[in-house]
mmCIF file of C-alpha atoms in Angstrom:
data_model
loop_
_atom_site.group_PDB
_atom_site.id
_atom_site.type_symbol
_atom_site.label_atom_id
_atom_site.label_comp_id
_atom_site.label_asym_id
_atom_site.label_seq_id
_atom_site.Cartn_x
_atom_site.Cartn_y
_atom_site.Cartn_z
ATOM 1 C CA UNK Q 30 6.769 -114.262 28.402
ATOM 2 C CA UNK Q 31 10.314 -115.105 26.927
ATOM 3 C CA UNK Q 32 9.895 -111.133 25.506
ATOM 4 C CA UNK Q 33 8.902 -109.333 28.632
ATOM 5 C CA UNK Q 34 11.723 -110.817 30.369
ATOM 6 C CA UNK Q 35 14.392 -109.946 27.489
ATOM 7 C CA UNK Q 36 13.193 -106.806 27.673
ATOM 8 C CA UNK Q 37 13.381 -106.222 31.344
ATOM 9 C CA UNK Q 38 16.705 -107.380 31.620
ATOM 10 C CA UNK Q 39 17.943 -105.384 28.660
ATOM 11 C CA UNK Q 40 16.535 -102.381 30.893
ATOM 12 C CA UNK Q 41 18.665 -103.188 33.924
ATOM 13 C CA UNK Q 42 21.475 -103.200 31.442
ATOM 14 C CA UNK Q 43 20.715 -100.094 30.086
ATOM 15 C CA UNK Q 44 20.230 -98.619 33.724
ATOM 16 C CA UNK Q 45 23.722 -99.895 34.751
ATOM 17 C CA UNK Q 46 25.555 -98.711 31.744
ATOM 18 C CA UNK Q 47 23.926 -94.988 32.890
ATOM 19 C CA UNK Q 48 24.639 -95.231 36.832
ATOM 20 C CA UNK Q 49 28.218 -94.130 36.352
ATOM 21 C CA UNK Q 50 27.449 -91.288 34.710
ATOM 22 C CA UNK Q 51 24.447 -90.362 36.391
ATOM 23 C CA UNK Q 52 25.959 -90.642 39.292
ATOM 24 C CA UNK Q 53 28.594 -88.050 38.373
ATOM 25 C CA UNK Q 54 26.287 -85.565 37.133
ATOM 26 C CA UNK Q 55 23.973 -85.870 40.310
ATOM 27 C CA UNK Q 56 27.290 -85.028 42.522
ATOM 28 C CA UNK Q 57 28.989 -82.374 40.300
ATOM 29 C CA UNK Q 58 25.971 -80.753 39.102
ATOM 30 C CA UNK Q 59 22.500 -81.473 40.591
ATOM 31 C CA UNK Q 60 23.080 -82.072 44.684
ATOM 32 C CA UNK Q 61 25.571 -78.658 44.608
ATOM 33 C CA UNK Q 62 22.578 -77.162 42.422
ATOM 34 C CA UNK Q 63 19.774 -78.303 44.810
ATOM 35 C CA UNK Q 64 22.336 -77.287 48.154
ATOM 36 C CA UNK Q 65 22.471 -74.138 46.592
ATOM 37 C CA UNK Q 66 18.663 -72.905 46.697
ATOM 38 C CA UNK Q 67 19.175 -73.837 50.745
ATOM 39 C CA UNK Q 68 22.606 -71.959 50.873
ATOM 40 C CA UNK Q 69 20.566 -68.625 49.790
ATOM 41 C CA UNK Q 70 18.398 -69.027 52.749
ATOM 42 C CA UNK Q 71 21.301 -68.654 55.099
ATOM 43 C CA UNK Q 72 24.217 -66.511 56.917
ATOM 44 C CA UNK Q 73 26.965 -68.708 55.911
ATOM 45 C CA UNK Q 74 30.461 -67.613 55.229
ATOM 46 C CA UNK Q 75 32.014 -70.484 53.182
ATOM 47 C CA UNK Q 76 34.272 -71.776 55.751
ATOM 48 C CA UNK Q 77 32.526 -72.670 58.763
ATOM 49 C CA UNK Q 78 30.499 -75.925 59.518
ATOM 50 C CA UNK Q 79 27.501 -73.648 60.988
ATOM 51 C CA UNK Q 80 25.093 -72.504 59.306
ATOM 52 C CA UNK Q 81 22.326 -69.601 59.970
ATOM 53 C CA UNK Q 82 18.987 -69.853 58.323
ATOM 54 C CA UNK Q 83 17.552 -66.340 57.553
ATOM 55 C CA UNK Q 84 14.829 -66.947 55.190
ATOM 56 C CA UNK Q 85 14.762 -64.381 52.748
ATOM 57 C CA UNK Q 86 16.976 -62.027 54.036
ATOM 58 C CA UNK Q 87 20.245 -62.518 51.404
ATOM 59 C CA UNK Q 88 17.225 -61.436 48.747
ATOM 60 C CA UNK Q 89 15.720 -58.930 50.503
ATOM 61 C CA UNK Q 90 19.165 -57.279 50.943
ATOM 62 C CA UNK Q 91 20.406 -57.704 47.116
ATOM 63 C CA UNK Q 92 16.786 -56.821 45.499
ATOM 64 C CA UNK Q 93 16.468 -53.526 48.047
ATOM 65 C CA UNK Q 94 16.018 -50.436 46.071
ATOM 66 C CA UNK Q 95 18.765 -48.749 47.852
ATOM 67 C CA UNK Q 96 21.749 -51.420 46.644
ATOM 68 C CA UNK Q 97 23.425 -49.431 44.301
ATOM 69 C CA UNK Q 98 25.943 -51.825 43.450
ATOM 70 C CA UNK Q 99 23.808 -54.701 42.567
ATOM 71 C CA UNK Q 100 21.433 -52.925 40.304
ATOM 72 C CA UNK Q 101 24.256 -51.564 38.233
ATOM 73 C CA UNK Q 102 25.971 -54.692 38.508
ATOM 74 C CA UNK Q 103 22.300 -56.506 36.626
ATOM 75 C CA UNK Q 104 22.331 -52.954 34.517
ATOM 76 C CA UNK Q 105 26.011 -53.942 33.414
ATOM 77 C CA UNK Q 106 25.434 -57.477 32.668
ATOM 78 C CA UNK Q 107 22.624 -56.608 30.432
ATOM 79 C CA UNK Q 108 24.584 -54.098 28.614
ATOM 80 C CA UNK Q 109 27.404 -56.578 27.955
ATOM 81 C CA UNK Q 110 24.794 -59.602 27.180
ATOM 82 C CA UNK Q 111 23.012 -57.532 24.734
ATOM 83 C CA UNK Q 112 25.913 -55.387 23.139
ATOM 84 C CA UNK Q 113 28.204 -59.078 22.585
ATOM 85 C CA UNK Q 114 25.369 -60.616 21.497
ATOM 86 C CA UNK Q 115 24.603 -58.001 18.683
ATOM 87 C CA UNK Q 116 28.142 -57.525 18.241
ATOM 88 C CA UNK Q 117 29.125 -60.652 17.683
ATOM 89 C CA UNK Q 118 26.137 -62.214 15.986
ATOM 90 C CA UNK Q 119 26.855 -59.019 13.141
ATOM 91 C CA UNK Q 120 30.409 -59.825 12.880
ATOM 92 C CA UNK Q 121 30.436 -63.087 12.521
ATOM 93 C CA UNK Q 122 27.866 -62.950 9.661
ATOM 94 C CA UNK Q 123 30.223 -60.452 7.994
ATOM 95 C CA UNK Q 124 33.312 -63.060 8.515
ATOM 96 C CA UNK Q 125 31.416 -66.054 7.154
ATOM 97 C CA UNK Q 126 29.827 -64.244 4.197
ATOM 98 C CA UNK Q 127 33.484 -63.581 3.326
ATOM 99 C CA UNK Q 128 34.846 -66.897 3.681
ATOM 100 C CA UNK Q 129 31.707 -68.282 2.169
ATOM 101 C CA UNK Q 130 32.752 -65.782 -1.062
ATOM 102 C CA UNK Q 131 36.099 -66.250 -1.183
ATOM 103 C CA UNK Q 132 37.905 -68.734 -3.887
ATOM 104 C CA UNK Q 133 41.580 -68.760 -2.569
ATOM 105 C CA UNK Q 134 42.618 -69.658 1.193
ATOM 106 C CA UNK Q 135 38.973 -70.338 2.658
ATOM 107 C CA UNK Q 136 40.112 -73.359 5.110
ATOM 108 C CA UNK Q 137 43.205 -70.538 5.663
ATOM 109 C CA UNK Q 138 40.961 -67.563 6.591
ATOM 110 C CA UNK Q 139 38.405 -69.869 8.558
ATOM 111 C CA UNK Q 140 40.978 -71.031 10.938
ATOM 112 C CA UNK Q 141 42.329 -67.411 10.608
ATOM 113 C CA UNK Q 142 39.002 -65.604 12.595
ATOM 114 C CA UNK Q 143 38.776 -68.928 14.747
ATOM 115 C CA UNK Q 144 41.973 -68.863 16.550
ATOM 116 C CA UNK Q 145 40.451 -66.373 19.183
ATOM 117 C CA UNK Q 146 38.155 -68.882 20.353
ATOM 118 C CA UNK Q 147 40.654 -71.332 20.683
ATOM 119 C CA UNK Q 148 42.610 -68.380 23.075
ATOM 120 C CA UNK Q 149 41.219 -68.675 26.884
ATOM 121 C CA UNK Q 150 39.762 -66.133 28.462
ATOM 122 C CA UNK Q 151 42.005 -65.335 30.691
ATOM 123 C CA UNK Q 152 45.184 -65.574 27.879
ATOM 124 C CA UNK Q 153 43.190 -63.384 25.577
ATOM 125 C CA UNK Q 154 41.964 -60.712 29.208
ATOM 126 C CA UNK Q 155 45.977 -60.605 29.503
ATOM 127 C CA UNK Q 156 46.942 -59.542 25.872
ATOM 128 C CA UNK Q 157 44.343 -57.184 25.092
ATOM 129 C CA UNK Q 158 45.146 -55.393 28.645
ATOM 130 C CA UNK Q 159 49.116 -54.624 27.518
ATOM 131 C CA UNK Q 160 47.709 -53.422 24.705
ATOM 132 C CA UNK Q 161 45.180 -50.799 26.237
ATOM 133 C CA UNK Q 162 47.846 -50.343 28.654
ATOM 134 C CA UNK Q 163 48.571 -46.303 29.040
ATOM 135 C CA UNK Q 164 51.949 -46.739 29.149
ATOM 136 C CA UNK Q 165 53.244 -49.030 26.178
ATOM 137 C CA UNK Q 166 50.043 -49.617 24.983
ATOM 138 C CA UNK Q 167 49.610 -50.350 21.009
ATOM 139 C CA UNK Q 168 46.501 -48.316 20.861
ATOM 140 C CA UNK Q 169 48.079 -44.710 22.341
ATOM 141 C CA UNK Q 170 51.403 -45.913 20.329
ATOM 142 C CA UNK Q 171 48.922 -45.952 16.679
ATOM 143 C CA UNK Q 172 47.374 -42.455 18.158
ATOM 144 C CA UNK Q 173 50.710 -40.851 19.305
ATOM 145 C CA UNK Q 174 52.057 -41.984 15.823
ATOM 146 C CA UNK Q 175 49.739 -40.349 13.916
ATOM 147 C CA UNK Q 176 49.793 -37.365 15.455
ATOM 148 C CA UNK Q 177 46.441 -37.878 17.335
ATOM 149 C CA UNK Q 178 48.347 -37.464 21.373
ATOM 150 C CA UNK Q 179 44.960 -36.086 22.686
ATOM 151 C CA UNK Q 180 42.854 -38.994 21.798
ATOM 152 C CA UNK Q 181 45.241 -41.571 23.815
ATOM 153 C CA UNK Q 182 43.138 -42.845 26.978
ATOM 154 C CA UNK Q 183 43.933 -44.787 29.920
ATOM 155 C CA UNK Q 184 41.057 -47.430 28.648
ATOM 156 C CA UNK Q 185 40.969 -49.367 31.401
ATOM 157 C CA UNK Q 186 41.733 -47.174 34.210
ATOM 158 C CA UNK Q 187 38.838 -44.766 33.303
ATOM 159 C CA UNK Q 188 35.188 -45.666 33.991
ATOM 160 C CA UNK Q 189 33.663 -44.438 30.480
ATOM 161 C CA UNK Q 190 35.848 -46.177 28.543
ATOM 162 C CA UNK Q 191 36.189 -49.485 30.769
ATOM 163 C CA UNK Q 192 33.192 -51.470 29.749
ATOM 164 C CA UNK Q 193 33.432 -50.603 26.264
ATOM 165 C CA UNK Q 194 36.964 -52.152 26.085
ATOM 166 C CA UNK Q 195 36.120 -54.909 27.769
ATOM 167 C CA UNK Q 196 33.056 -55.612 25.446
ATOM 168 C CA UNK Q 197 35.602 -55.414 22.568
ATOM 169 C CA UNK Q 198 37.513 -58.200 23.815
ATOM 170 C CA UNK Q 199 34.909 -60.141 24.032
ATOM 171 C CA UNK Q 200 34.255 -59.125 20.231
ATOM 172 C CA UNK Q 201 37.505 -60.395 19.441
ATOM 173 C CA UNK Q 202 37.227 -63.714 21.011
ATOM 174 C CA UNK Q 203 33.925 -65.020 20.380
ATOM 175 C CA UNK Q 204 33.256 -63.499 16.747
ATOM 176 C CA UNK Q 205 34.992 -67.034 15.309
ATOM 177 C CA UNK Q 206 32.766 -69.209 17.277
ATOM 178 C CA UNK Q 207 29.904 -68.186 16.079
ATOM 179 C CA UNK Q 208 30.599 -67.607 12.494
ATOM 180 C CA UNK Q 209 31.703 -71.285 12.547
ATOM 181 C CA UNK Q 210 27.744 -71.984 12.593
ATOM 182 C CA UNK Q 211 27.629 -69.385 10.152
ATOM 183 C CA UNK Q 212 29.228 -70.857 7.568
ATOM 184 C CA UNK Q 213 27.425 -73.942 7.934
ATOM 185 C CA UNK Q 214 24.219 -72.241 7.418
ATOM 186 C CA UNK Q 215 25.706 -70.291 4.418
ATOM 187 C CA UNK Q 216 26.801 -73.656 2.643
ATOM 188 C CA UNK Q 217 23.243 -74.999 3.390
ATOM 189 C CA UNK Q 218 21.762 -72.644 1.503
ATOM 190 C CA UNK Q 219 21.321 -74.238 -1.964
ATOM 191 C CA UNK Q 220 23.092 -72.353 -4.833
ATOM 192 C CA UNK Q 221 19.686 -72.179 -7.457
ATOM 193 C CA UNK Q 222 18.225 -69.843 -5.464
ATOM 194 C CA UNK Q 223 20.749 -67.353 -5.175
ATOM 195 C CA UNK Q 224 21.444 -68.345 -9.326
ATOM 196 C CA UNK Q 225 17.956 -67.863 -9.985
ATOM 197 C CA UNK Q 226 17.544 -64.311 -7.970
ATOM 198 C CA UNK Q 227 20.643 -63.015 -10.088
ATOM 199 C CA UNK Q 228 18.967 -63.215 -13.300
ATOM 200 C CA UNK Q 229 15.962 -62.002 -12.388
ATOM 201 C CA UNK Q 230 18.217 -58.796 -12.011
ATOM 202 C CA UNK Q 231 18.598 -58.912 -8.064
ATOM 203 C CA UNK Q 232 21.700 -57.019 -7.042
ATOM 204 C CA UNK Q 233 24.378 -58.100 -4.065
ATOM 205 C CA UNK Q 234 21.990 -56.915 -1.366
ATOM 206 C CA UNK Q 235 18.690 -57.640 -2.545
ATOM 207 C CA UNK Q 236 20.236 -61.612 -2.624
ATOM 208 C CA UNK Q 237 21.125 -60.893 1.040
ATOM 209 C CA UNK Q 238 17.938 -59.832 2.761
ATOM 210 C CA UNK Q 239 15.233 -61.791 0.180
ATOM 211 C CA UNK Q 240 17.033 -65.035 0.389
ATOM 212 C CA UNK Q 241 20.299 -65.424 2.425
ATOM 213 C CA UNK Q 242 19.297 -63.443 5.195
ATOM 214 C CA UNK Q 243 15.476 -65.551 5.695
ATOM 215 C CA UNK Q 244 17.225 -68.952 5.157
ATOM 216 C CA UNK Q 245 19.700 -68.460 8.184
ATOM 217 C CA UNK Q 246 17.141 -67.980 10.837
ATOM 218 C CA UNK Q 247 18.166 -70.630 12.720
ATOM 219 C CA UNK Q 248 21.849 -69.755 12.445
ATOM 220 C CA UNK Q 249 20.688 -66.996 13.611
ATOM 221 C CA UNK Q 250 18.374 -68.379 16.663
ATOM 222 C CA UNK Q 251 21.132 -70.434 18.027
ATOM 223 C CA UNK Q 252 24.259 -68.024 17.935
ATOM 224 C CA UNK Q 253 21.724 -65.385 19.253
ATOM 225 C CA UNK Q 254 20.978 -67.870 22.390
ATOM 226 C CA UNK Q 255 24.800 -68.724 22.824
ATOM 227 C CA UNK Q 256 25.805 -65.699 22.746
ATOM 228 C CA UNK Q 257 23.145 -64.004 25.124
ATOM 229 C CA UNK Q 258 24.264 -66.577 27.053
ATOM 230 C CA UNK Q 259 28.274 -66.505 27.462
ATOM 231 C CA UNK Q 260 27.597 -62.495 27.533
ATOM 232 C CA UNK Q 261 25.833 -63.091 30.851
ATOM 233 C CA UNK Q 262 28.537 -65.308 31.848
ATOM 234 C CA UNK Q 263 31.501 -63.267 31.302
ATOM 235 C CA UNK Q 264 34.341 -63.604 34.279
ATOM 236 C CA UNK Q 265 37.273 -64.199 33.487
ATOM 237 C CA UNK Q 266 37.835 -61.187 31.036
ATOM 238 C CA UNK Q 267 36.707 -58.916 33.682
ATOM 239 C CA UNK Q 268 39.152 -61.151 36.869
ATOM 240 C CA UNK Q 269 42.150 -60.397 34.279
ATOM 241 C CA UNK Q 270 41.610 -57.036 32.488
ATOM 242 C CA UNK Q 271 39.720 -55.051 35.373
ATOM 243 C CA UNK Q 272 38.846 -57.116 38.427
ATOM 244 C CA UNK Q 273 35.651 -54.907 38.401
ATOM 245 C CA UNK Q 274 37.076 -51.667 38.495
ATOM 246 C CA UNK Q 275 37.346 -49.256 37.899
ATOM 247 C CA UNK Q 276 35.152 -48.518 40.821
ATOM 248 C CA UNK Q 277 32.858 -51.040 39.869
ATOM 249 C CA UNK Q 278 32.396 -49.814 36.325
ATOM 250 C CA UNK Q 279 32.566 -53.359 34.845
ATOM 251 C CA UNK Q 280 31.505 -55.268 38.244
ATOM 252 C CA UNK Q 281 28.825 -57.188 36.013
ATOM 253 C CA UNK Q 282 26.516 -60.181 38.417
ATOM 254 C CA UNK Q 283 28.933 -62.612 37.722
ATOM 255 C CA UNK Q 284 31.723 -60.679 39.239
ATOM 256 C CA UNK Q 285 29.167 -59.487 42.094
ATOM 257 C CA UNK Q 286 28.822 -63.279 42.490
ATOM 258 C CA UNK Q 287 32.263 -63.645 43.162
ATOM 259 C CA UNK Q 288 33.609 -60.899 44.740
ATOM 260 C CA UNK Q 289 30.824 -61.322 47.593
ATOM 261 C CA UNK Q 290 30.827 -65.084 47.864
ATOM 262 C CA UNK Q 291 34.868 -65.107 48.335
ATOM 263 C CA UNK Q 292 36.744 -62.219 48.385
ATOM 264 C CA UNK Q 293 34.136 -60.715 51.244
ATOM 265 C CA UNK Q 294 32.913 -63.863 52.473
ATOM 266 C CA UNK Q 295 29.177 -63.871 52.601
ATOM 267 C CA UNK Q 296 28.446 -67.728 50.566
ATOM 268 C CA UNK Q 297 24.918 -66.721 51.479
ATOM 269 C CA UNK Q 298 24.814 -63.645 49.403
ATOM 270 C CA UNK Q 299 26.644 -64.524 47.091
ATOM 271 C CA UNK Q 300 24.337 -67.838 46.169
ATOM 272 C CA UNK Q 301 21.262 -65.578 46.221
ATOM 273 C CA UNK Q 302 22.639 -63.924 44.165
ATOM 274 C CA UNK Q 303 23.755 -66.154 41.756
ATOM 275 C CA UNK Q 304 19.962 -67.936 42.047
ATOM 276 C CA UNK Q 305 18.724 -64.524 40.822
ATOM 277 C CA UNK Q 306 21.266 -64.484 37.949
ATOM 278 C CA UNK Q 307 19.937 -67.736 36.457
ATOM 279 C CA UNK Q 308 16.916 -66.534 36.724
ATOM 280 C CA UNK Q 309 17.657 -63.681 35.127
ATOM 281 C CA UNK Q 310 18.892 -65.710 32.079
ATOM 282 C CA UNK Q 311 16.096 -68.630 31.904
ATOM 283 C CA UNK Q 312 13.679 -65.719 31.349
ATOM 284 C CA UNK Q 313 15.552 -63.591 29.204
ATOM 285 C CA UNK Q 314 16.554 -66.133 27.072
ATOM 286 C CA UNK Q 315 12.915 -67.269 26.673
ATOM 287 C CA UNK Q 316 11.673 -64.274 25.361
ATOM 288 C CA UNK Q 317 14.337 -63.989 23.179
ATOM 289 C CA UNK Q 318 13.784 -67.596 22.200
ATOM 290 C CA UNK Q 319 10.182 -67.067 21.536
ATOM 291 C CA UNK Q 320 10.898 -63.412 19.625
ATOM 292 C CA UNK Q 321 13.517 -65.396 17.295
ATOM 293 C CA UNK Q 322 11.281 -68.248 16.989
ATOM 294 C CA UNK Q 323 8.789 -66.392 15.513
ATOM 295 C CA UNK Q 324 10.529 -64.333 13.179
ATOM 296 C CA UNK Q 325 11.540 -67.700 12.084
ATOM 297 C CA UNK Q 326 7.987 -68.498 10.900
ATOM 298 C CA UNK Q 327 7.268 -65.302 9.386
ATOM 299 C CA UNK Q 328 10.317 -66.123 7.357
#
């Protein structure tokens, strides 16, 4: 009986310790999330108190095949997410291998490659916007100095190059983060394995493909998942560099939600779009995780 009372008292103490954090989490995360589901069924403009319930009209408008802007935003979201996820992981893995192999100034290179991660997306966007500038940007200046004036371009003002220019900025800023995870994975691989392969006559590529890459399966799963989610949520760089333009050439789902909900004062429609984005991320992430985890077992 005494033990039961002590355990019950301890449980109440635990609840009291957890309660302040739970109330903050509920107030700032759970309640807004649940409320957004209701808002998506209204025509609320985000300002007035009155919310007219309109059922699934917002979803019908968004999912209408004739809604070219919405479907275009979905397509660009997937392009940015997939290209950024694959590109970031390739670059990050290459940087991690480079840092792991170097013997001199290893700490310097690790810090240098990680510095872009510490820069906010807004600052990074401003830096690259200046570099891409059509009149005094560094890219056009270098091309001019090299006698390649015909290759100069209005990188962010041209619909054909704006999206890829944005993706390059995302790759530059994100690769260092994923590099750290790969570096931790590389350093956990026993040196005896690579040493044995080297003695057996395996070259560098064979050592990487047969030993290093399979043993990094867990790190690959983590990085691909994080990179995909981050790619589908990109906002700061788009807002600073292109504002979704030219036209809608760089408008992804996150920026579409922002424009519709706050600039066009259609909070209900924007909330419905955000729920669709949430479902997209959830489904796409589950598919990717299932594929990568099955690959882990095979490795």
